[in-house]
Amino acid sequence: MKEKFIYIGTGAGLVLFAIYGLLPGSFLGGIMGLNLSGLLFGYPVTSSLMPRIIVAVSMLLGVMVSGLVFIIAGSTLGWLLGSIVDYIRKSKEIQVTDKEIQNETLKR
């Protein structure tokens, strides 16, 4: 049961990343890239090749980090919910077997 919930949580994390994490990840990565380019090449940042490459790579890095956070959080929550469901199911199975044993001893 845990595996099903892990897949569900991962899918939910992927959907939430597509809705809420893609654009902010690229914005934050781009801002970090602009700051890094400004530190390396001076302010104002020119439109030459190296600052553009730095900004593009940092935007991709920001999107990837945002995606990892959403997907790992979703799969972790799915695993946690699956563990809780498994625990509840096992405790109910134990209660049922205890009641069956009590009924059999009463019949004797």
CSV table of C-alpha atoms in Angstrom, one decimal:
chain,number,residue,atom,x,y,z
A,1,MET,CA,0.0,0.0,0.0
A,2,LYS,CA,2.9,2.3,0.7
A,3,GLU,CA,4.1,2.1,-2.9
A,4,LYS,CA,0.7,3.3,-4.3
A,5,PHE,CA,0.7,6.2,-1.9
A,6,ILE,CA,4.3,7.1,-2.9
A,7,TYR,CA,3.3,7.2,-6.6
A,8,ILE,CA,0.2,9.3,-5.8
A,9,GLY,CA,2.3,11.7,-3.7
A,10,THR,CA,4.9,12.0,-6.4
A,11,GLY,CA,2.3,12.7,-9.0
A,12,ALA,CA,0.7,15.3,-6.7
A,13,GLY,CA,4.1,16.9,-6.1
A,14,LEU,CA,4.7,17.0,-9.8
A,15,VAL,CA,1.4,18.7,-10.5
A,16,LEU,CA,2.0,21.2,-7.7
A,17,PHE,CA,5.4,22.0,-9.1
A,18,ALA,CA,3.9,22.6,-12.5
A,19,ILE,CA,1.4,25.0,-11.0
A,20,TYR,CA,3.2,26.7,-8.2
A,21,GLY,CA,7.0,26.0,-8.5
A,22,LEU,CA,8.0,26.4,-12.1
A,23,LEU,CA,7.8,30.2,-12.5
A,24,PRO,CA,9.1,31.1,-9.0
A,25,GLY,CA,12.0,28.7,-9.5
A,26,SER,CA,13.0,30.3,-12.7
A,27,PHE,CA,12.6,33.8,-11.2
A,28,LEU,CA,14.7,33.1,-8.2
A,29,GLY,CA,17.3,31.3,-10.2
A,30,GLY,CA,17.4,34.2,-12.7
A,31,ILE,CA,17.9,36.7,-9.8
A,32,MET,CA,20.7,34.6,-8.4
A,33,GLY,CA,22.3,34.5,-11.9
A,34,LEU,CA,22.0,38.3,-12.3
A,35,ASN,CA,23.6,38.8,-8.9
A,36,LEU,CA,26.4,36.4,-9.8
A,37,SER,CA,26.9,38.0,-13.2
A,38,GLY,CA,27.0,41.4,-11.6
A,39,LEU,CA,29.6,40.3,-9.1
A,40,LEU,CA,31.8,38.7,-11.7
A,41,PHE,CA,31.4,41.2,-14.6
A,42,GLY,CA,30.3,44.4,-12.9
A,43,TYR,CA,27.1,46.3,-12.7
A,44,PRO,CA,25.1,47.0,-14.8
A,45,VAL,CA,25.1,43.5,-16.3
A,46,THR,CA,25.8,43.7,-20.0
A,47,SER,CA,24.2,41.5,-22.6
A,48,SER,CA,27.3,39.7,-23.6
A,49,LEU,CA,27.5,35.9,-23.9
A,50,MET,CA,29.0,34.9,-20.5
A,51,PRO,CA,26.5,36.8,-18.3
A,52,ARG,CA,23.6,35.3,-20.4
A,53,ILE,CA,25.0,31.8,-20.0
A,54,ILE,CA,25.3,32.3,-16.2
A,55,VAL,CA,21.7,33.6,-15.9
A,56,ALA,CA,20.4,30.7,-18.1
A,57,VAL,CA,22.2,28.1,-16.1
A,58,SER,CA,21.1,29.5,-12.8
A,59,MET,CA,17.5,29.7,-14.0
A,60,LEU,CA,17.6,26.0,-15.0
A,61,LEU,CA,19.2,25.2,-11.6
A,62,GLY,CA,16.4,27.2,-9.8
A,63,VAL,CA,13.7,25.2,-11.7
A,64,MET,CA,15.4,21.9,-10.9
A,65,VAL,CA,15.8,22.6,-7.2
A,66,SER,CA,12.2,23.8,-7.0
A,67,GLY,CA,11.1,20.6,-8.8
A,68,LEU,CA,13.1,18.4,-6.5
A,69,VAL,CA,11.7,20.1,-3.4
A,70,PHE,CA,8.1,19.6,-4.6
A,71,ILE,CA,8.5,16.0,-5.8
A,72,ILE,CA,10.5,14.9,-2.7
A,73,ALA,CA,8.0,16.5,-0.4
A,74,GLY,CA,5.0,14.9,-2.2
A,75,SER,CA,6.6,11.5,-2.2
A,76,THR,CA,7.5,11.8,1.5
A,77,LEU,CA,3.9,12.8,2.4
A,78,GLY,CA,2.6,9.9,0.3
A,79,TRP,CA,5.0,7.5,2.0
A,80,LEU,CA,3.9,8.8,5.4
A,81,LEU,CA,0.2,8.5,4.6
A,82,GLY,CA,0.8,5.0,3.2
A,83,SER,CA,2.5,4.0,6.4
A,84,ILE,CA,-0.4,5.3,8.5
A,85,VAL,CA,-2.9,3.4,6.4
A,86,ASP,CA,-0.8,0.2,6.6
A,87,TYR,CA,-0.6,0.6,10.4
A,88,ILE,CA,-4.4,1.1,10.7
A,89,ARG,CA,-5.1,-1.9,8.5
A,90,LYS,CA,-2.8,-4.1,10.5
A,91,SER,CA,-4.3,-3.0,13.8
A,92,LYS,CA,-7.8,-3.8,12.5
A,93,GLU,CA,-6.6,-7.2,11.4
A,94,ILE,CA,-5.2,-7.9,14.8
A,95,GLN,CA,-8.4,-6.8,16.5
A,96,VAL,CA,-10.4,-9.1,14.1
A,97,THR,CA,-8.2,-12.1,14.8
A,98,ASP,CA,-8.4,-11.4,18.6
A,99,LYS,CA,-12.2,-11.4,18.4
A,100,GLU,CA,-12.3,-14.6,16.3
A,101,ILE,CA,-10.1,-16.3,18.9
A,102,GLN,CA,-12.3,-15.1,21.7
A,103,ASN,CA,-15.4,-16.4,19.9
A,104,GLU,CA,-13.8,-19.8,19.3
A,105,THR,CA,-12.8,-20.2,23.0
A,106,LEU,CA,-16.4,-19.2,24.1
A,107,LYS,CA,-17.9,-21.8,21.8
A,108,ARG,CA,-15.8,-24.6,23.4
